[in-house]
Every structure is written in C-alpha cells, then in structure tokens.
Amino acid sequence: MKSSIFSTIERIIGTPYAEDPLGEGSVCFESGDEVRAEFLPQFTAYDVVNYAYGILYQLHYAENEGIGSVSVLKIPYPSNADFFWQCCAIGKKMRFEHPIGEMELISLSELNWENA
C-alpha cells in the first residue's frame, strides 16, 4: 500500500513510486549511481529515506541548529525532481560517510512533512 508521502512525492517529481525496486522487468543497472537522475524510471522508499536524511543532515549539521530530536524538524516536500535527486545523493553519501549519531532514527511516517 502506497502512503501519502510517496504519492505526494510521486506527483511532485513526476516519477512513479515502486515498492519493489527489483521487481519483474528491472535491470540492476537502472538504479546505479552512474545513471543520471532524469533517466531513473522510478523512485523507492530508499530514495525517500536518502532524501529525508539529506534534508535532516543539512538542517542538523550544516546549519548547526543543535536540535536534539528530528521529530521537531519539518521536512519539506521537494520542490521539483532535481531538488529531490540532489538531496537523495547528499543523503546517501552522508548516511555512509557520517552517520547521524545522536539524532534518533524514526520511520518516514513519524517525520513532520510540510504540506505540499
């Protein structure tokens, strides 16, 4: 079942959401880092996690707001596909290079998403 978060992002970026990124007819290279964002045929929950992580990282660390709980931060829906995929790339990189640490990890549905 698709959540309203995925439906809203799907509408904004004009790319369909796929629950199973490796479903029938998928090619493993189609979601590789070498593929430019405008050629990605779908987005997944992993992309939304990377997007949220990129936003949270920027809010929590880059601006050094010192907020102890991510649940009080508002996650903006992406303004367009380019912004979504840029934040996904930042989030993916930061998730592996600099774990959030003291910021607790919560599910996407628990985050404060701003109205789109």
Short mmCIF file of C-alpha atoms in Angstrom, two decimals:
data_model
loop_
_atom_site.label_atom_id
_atom_site.label_comp_id
_atom_site.label_asym_id
_atom_site.label_seq_id
_atom_site.Cartn_x
_atom_site.Cartn_y
_atom_site.Cartn_z
CA MET A 1 0.00 0.00 0.00
CA LYS A 2 1.42 3.36 -1.04
CA SER A 3 1.49 6.04 1.67
CA SER A 4 0.50 9.65 1.07
CA ILE A 5 4.19 10.62 1.40
CA PHE A 6 5.08 8.52 -1.62
CA SER A 7 2.02 9.69 -3.57
CA THR A 8 2.84 13.34 -2.93
CA ILE A 9 6.49 12.95 -3.94
CA GLU A 10 5.41 10.94 -7.00
CA ARG A 11 3.14 13.82 -8.09
CA ILE A 12 5.81 16.49 -7.47
CA ILE A 13 8.74 14.83 -9.21
CA GLY A 14 6.73 13.16 -11.98
CA THR A 15 8.33 9.76 -11.41
CA PRO A 16 6.41 6.67 -10.28
CA TYR A 17 6.98 5.08 -6.90
CA ALA A 18 7.99 1.40 -6.91
CA GLU A 19 7.56 -0.73 -3.81
CA ASP A 20 9.84 -3.44 -5.19
CA PRO A 21 12.77 -1.81 -7.00
CA LEU A 22 13.98 -5.20 -8.23
CA GLY A 23 10.63 -6.44 -9.49
CA GLU A 24 9.86 -8.09 -12.79
CA GLY A 25 11.47 -6.38 -15.77
CA SER A 26 14.00 -4.43 -13.71
CA VAL A 27 17.59 -4.13 -14.80
CA CYS A 28 20.10 -3.89 -11.97
CA PHE A 29 22.00 -1.02 -13.65
CA GLU A 30 18.90 1.21 -13.87
CA SER A 31 19.26 2.29 -10.24
CA GLY A 32 23.05 2.55 -10.23
CA ASP A 33 24.96 5.65 -9.23
CA GLU A 34 26.10 6.09 -12.83
CA VAL A 35 22.55 6.72 -14.08
CA ARG A 36 21.60 10.39 -14.19
CA ALA A 37 18.53 11.25 -12.11
CA GLU A 38 16.42 12.37 -15.07
CA PHE A 39 16.71 8.85 -16.53
CA LEU A 40 15.64 6.95 -13.43
CA PRO A 41 12.38 5.13 -14.20
CA GLN A 42 11.12 5.12 -10.59
CA PHE A 43 11.90 6.02 -7.01
CA THR A 44 11.77 3.79 -3.96
CA ALA A 45 11.46 4.07 -0.20
CA TYR A 46 15.27 4.03 -0.08
CA ASP A 47 15.32 7.21 -2.17
CA VAL A 48 12.85 8.89 0.20
CA VAL A 49 14.98 7.83 3.19
CA ASN A 50 18.05 9.28 1.46
CA TYR A 51 16.12 12.48 0.68
CA ALA A 52 14.98 12.87 4.29
CA TYR A 53 18.47 12.06 5.54
CA GLY A 54 19.94 14.71 3.22
CA ILE A 55 17.47 17.32 4.48
CA LEU A 56 17.98 16.33 8.13
CA TYR A 57 21.73 16.34 7.75
CA GLN A 58 21.66 19.82 6.24
CA LEU A 59 19.32 21.14 8.92
CA HIS A 60 21.02 19.46 11.86
CA TYR A 61 24.69 19.67 10.94
CA ALA A 62 25.27 22.18 8.16
CA GLU A 63 23.29 24.89 9.92
CA ASN A 64 24.31 23.58 13.36
CA GLU A 65 20.93 24.23 14.90
CA GLY A 66 21.61 21.78 17.71
CA ILE A 67 18.12 20.31 17.67
CA GLY A 68 18.12 17.08 19.67
CA SER A 69 15.06 15.46 18.11
CA VAL A 70 14.42 15.08 14.40
CA SER A 71 10.69 14.80 15.08
CA VAL A 72 10.51 18.58 15.68
CA LEU A 73 12.10 19.41 12.31
CA LYS A 74 9.86 19.96 9.31
CA ILE A 75 10.86 18.03 6.22
CA PRO A 76 9.90 19.99 3.11
CA TYR A 77 8.48 18.07 0.21
CA PRO A 78 10.79 18.52 -2.76
CA SER A 79 10.03 21.49 -4.96
CA ASN A 80 10.96 19.55 -8.10
CA ALA A 81 12.70 16.41 -9.32
CA ASP A 82 16.16 18.00 -9.45
CA PHE A 83 15.98 19.05 -5.79
CA PHE A 84 14.70 15.59 -4.78
CA TRP A 85 17.51 13.73 -6.54
CA GLN A 86 20.18 16.19 -5.31
CA CYS A 87 19.06 15.67 -1.71
CA CYS A 88 18.93 11.91 -2.29
CA ALA A 89 22.55 11.96 -3.42
CA ILE A 90 23.60 14.06 -0.41
CA GLY A 91 21.65 11.84 1.96
CA LYS A 92 23.07 8.65 0.53
CA LYS A 93 26.62 9.97 0.76
CA MET A 94 26.17 11.38 4.27
CA ARG A 95 24.44 8.23 5.52
CA PHE A 96 27.53 6.21 4.71
CA GLU A 97 30.24 8.77 5.49
CA HIS A 98 28.79 10.49 8.55
CA PRO A 99 26.12 8.57 10.45
CA ILE A 100 23.58 10.76 12.23
CA GLY A 101 24.80 9.54 15.61
CA GLU A 102 22.90 11.33 18.34
CA MET A 103 19.88 12.03 16.14
CA GLU A 104 17.41 9.20 16.58
CA LEU A 105 16.22 7.31 13.54
CA ILE A 106 12.45 7.19 13.16
CA SER A 107 10.16 5.99 10.41
CA LEU A 108 9.25 8.26 7.50
CA SER A 109 5.66 8.49 8.70
CA GLU A 110 6.82 9.91 12.04
CA LEU A 111 8.66 12.81 10.42
CA ASN A 112 6.96 16.20 10.21
CA TRP A 113 6.36 16.62 6.49
CA GLU A 114 5.43 20.13 5.40
CA ASN A 115 2.30 20.43 3.31
CA ALA A 116 2.94 20.30 -0.41
#
